[in-house]
Amino acid sequence: MAELRIADVEKSFGKVEVLKGVDLAIQDGEFIVLLGPSGCGKSTLLRIIAGLEDQTSGTISIGGTTVDHLPPARRGIAMVFQSYALYPHLDVAGNWALGLKQAGETKEVIEERTKEAARILELGPLLQRRPSELSGGQRQRVAIGRAIVRHPGVFLFDEPLSNLDAALRAQVRFEIGRLHKQLGATMVYVTHDQVEAMTLADRIVVMHQGVVQQVGSPADLYRTPANLFVAGFIGSPRMNFLKGTARQPGSLELDHGASLPLAELRQPAGEVVLGVRPDGFAVGDGATAPVRGKVVLNEYLGRESYLHLELEAGGRVVVEVAPDNPVRLDEIVGLELKPRAAHLFDAASEQRLAA
Amino acid sequence: MQHARAAARRKPFPWHVVVFLAPAVLIYTAVMIYPLAETLRLSFFDRTDEGARFWVGLVNFERLFLDPHWADQFWNALANNFYFFVVHMAVQNPIGVLLAALLSMTHLPGRTFYRTAIFVPAMLSVVIIGFAWKLILSPIWGVSETLLGLVGLDFLFGPWLGKEGSALTTLALISVWQYVGIPMMLIYAALLAIPEDISEAADLDGVRGMALFFKVKLPLIWPTIGIISILTFIGNFNAFDLIYAVQGALAGPNFSTDILGTFLYRTFFGHQLELGDPHMGATIATAMFLIILVGVMAYLWGVQRRMRRYQF
Ligand SMILES: Nc1ncnc2c1ncn2[C@@H]1O[C@H](COP(=O)(O)OP(=O)(O)OP(=O)(O)O)[C@@H](O)[C@H]1O
Ligand SMILES: [Mg+2]
């Protein structure tokens, strides 16, 4: 049992407020990803959970007990660092055993846990090697093993893949996912890579400037982003944003004159921002469509192409099209909205408008 | 053949390499290689009373090691020198490690002050250090008896520099006091090089405080301690100045503080009624060179090779 409760945690370094009241309830066995741009306070939150940093206010409880006064080793957590942070002078088995020895575990227990971790991570033949004799991916697995042998209730990962190359990253990511299913432990995983977040998470916590923007499953965040920040952050290429005014239901007046029929708009809403993902547009006739633009760039990616359009009335959008689409550069094309592709946000508050 | 000769003609002798190397080679030869070679050469010669120099082979070494007139002094100086070295290893380096560990504590107030204060004596002239300590420890006008008296320990006081039993230890401790800043600085730098997240990982493993130091940090600074040890060895076996400044060339009382450096000095340059003997002096210098050479080689092959430099 290791549910994790973060209650109203704030953190300042001197005058700089880094976390501005974070509130989260994480269930036992859940895989939570903290996602956000660099500097938003993800690592700081993780380090507060671990006990490496003290919060300015608020409480952390793990498995029902408040842990604010406990040293890291007694919180029932284990952490994997981005830099691995292995003990350079100890071999793999020694790296794993140090904490257990310190906790006074018997030889048998240590041996058994080492065997278990070696089996899970397939590191058996490497137990006598030192970190300097291992590849980057192996070192990261050793670091994960050091967490496993502690049998923690909560695993904390701080960007564990960012020092690995692309191929290894996919592999270790897959292994972490498998590990989560196998161990069933609670995991909190920090990253700024949305692919990692989307593929691993049960729920994603999107953070920005020390504030939680939205908590939800990957599909929730993708389909119904709660505000402009989340809408722009999740999804690649980014969602397109068009400013406009909603004076009457069913139609949106874009800032540059055109009027876009919009079934989702059921009541007048004033100044709004329309968000449309690149695959939410259909390329239509350049003569009749309400929104038209000139093709300035055609990115061919094999399975799809992305057209970058300079809209006639100003602004740029990116549109996904089939790779065999016959559009040419400088051609004027029309855009139509696909059904259910529109996301509407209030221009002032940046919050999503209920459809 | 034709081709080879043509190639040789096209590629002239690389004179520029010679030109660029020459200054370093010349200077190094003039101040290091030539004196060393000359010293080695001198140790195989002796001279007649008229001053004519003649080859004697290893006779000088035989005299140094076996002839009671020389051997007594030599073995005494060598034993004293080892003792001097052992005191440094046993006192200076552990204290250096301890001070460095204290300095690397993030919460210690006034770190910079301590660091500087402890390092300052290493920058002072040995003559000043020697003179100051001679005054401090003097039984007649020294301040140490009074100071000990203030804490009720004056019964411990004695004329430490004047007694055969304690003079060498006292001198060794003065030298430790002067130079402890150097190992401290080197180890401090090595401790700072250990990444913070290794300490944090240890913290998560419950390894903190003393355990953190002994189980994680100390093993990571062994290579630095190794380097410091060999530097101490070289420094101690070349030592001369402190003894000369405090006790004079006779390294009293009764040669109890005589080390190889002072023995060499007396022999080479002569002292009081004794005339200098460059050939025996060269022999002692050669012996010192060989002792240091053997020590360094033993260290390099036996210890350093087995030690790893850790990359973080
Ligand atoms: N010890 C510190 N003292 C002062 N400011 C700090 C300290 N640690 C972090 N900060 C600040 O807190 C903010 C959040 O830092 P944090 O490391 O949590 O970011 P992050 O979300 O993990 O970013 P990244 O993705 O780049 O790792 C940053 O603006 C950083 O400058
Ligand atoms: Mg971070």
mmCIF file of C-alpha atoms in Angstrom, chain A residues 47 52 71-73 77 79 81 83 85-89 98-99 102 130 133 146 150, chain B residues 197-198 200-208 211 215-217 219-220 308 310-312:
data_model
loop_
_atom_site.group_PDB
_atom_site.id
_atom_site.type_symbol
_atom_site.label_atom_id
_atom_site.label_comp_id
_atom_site.label_asym_id
_atom_site.label_seq_id
_atom_site.Cartn_x
_atom_site.Cartn_y
_atom_site.Cartn_z
ATOM 1 C CA ARG A 47 12.923 15.935 -4.747
ATOM 2 C CA LEU A 52 16.087 15.647 -0.666
ATOM 3 C CA PRO A 71 14.853 11.225 6.156
ATOM 4 C CA PRO A 72 14.742 9.995 2.544
ATOM 5 C CA ALA A 73 15.768 6.451 3.397
ATOM 6 C CA ILE A 77 10.712 5.458 -1.749
ATOM 7 C CA MET A 79 14.762 7.348 -6.793
ATOM 8 C CA PHE A 81 18.550 9.960 -11.219
ATOM 9 C CA SER A 83 22.766 11.092 -14.254
ATOM 10 C CA ALA A 85 24.493 8.637 -9.767
ATOM 11 C CA LEU A 86 25.990 5.168 -9.321
ATOM 12 C CA TYR A 87 28.787 4.644 -6.820
ATOM 13 C CA PRO A 88 31.829 4.569 -9.118
ATOM 14 C CA HIS A 89 33.962 2.499 -6.751
ATOM 15 C CA LEU A 98 25.136 -0.635 -0.061
ATOM 16 C CA GLY A 99 21.731 0.641 0.991
ATOM 17 C CA GLN A 102 23.170 0.108 5.752
ATOM 18 C CA ARG A 130 31.916 -1.407 -12.180
ATOM 19 C CA GLU A 133 32.742 -0.758 -17.502
ATOM 20 C CA ARG A 146 19.303 -0.031 -7.105
ATOM 21 C CA ARG A 150 14.914 -1.509 -1.891
ATOM 22 C CA ASP B 197 23.825 13.501 -6.782
ATOM 23 C CA ILE B 198 26.055 10.644 -5.635
ATOM 24 C CA GLU B 200 21.976 12.282 -2.658
ATOM 25 C CA ALA B 201 21.723 8.740 -3.945
ATOM 26 C CA ALA B 202 23.576 7.654 -0.807
ATOM 27 C CA ASP B 203 21.179 9.701 1.285
ATOM 28 C CA LEU B 204 18.281 7.783 -0.286
ATOM 29 C CA ASP B 205 20.122 4.591 0.588
ATOM 30 C CA GLY B 206 20.326 5.723 4.190
ATOM 31 C CA VAL B 207 24.075 6.284 3.930
ATOM 32 C CA ARG B 208 24.739 9.679 5.500
ATOM 33 C CA ALA B 211 28.875 6.320 6.778
ATOM 34 C CA LYS B 215 31.707 4.180 2.466
ATOM 35 C CA VAL B 216 31.387 6.540 -0.456
ATOM 36 C CA LYS B 217 33.621 9.592 -0.305
ATOM 37 C CA PRO B 219 37.020 5.378 -1.514
ATOM 38 C CA LEU B 220 36.584 8.022 -4.183
ATOM 39 C CA ARG B 308 41.361 3.674 -10.387
ATOM 40 C CA TYR B 310 36.944 7.534 -11.116
ATOM 41 C CA GLN B 311 35.027 9.321 -13.774
ATOM 42 C CA PHE B 312 31.800 10.833 -12.670
#
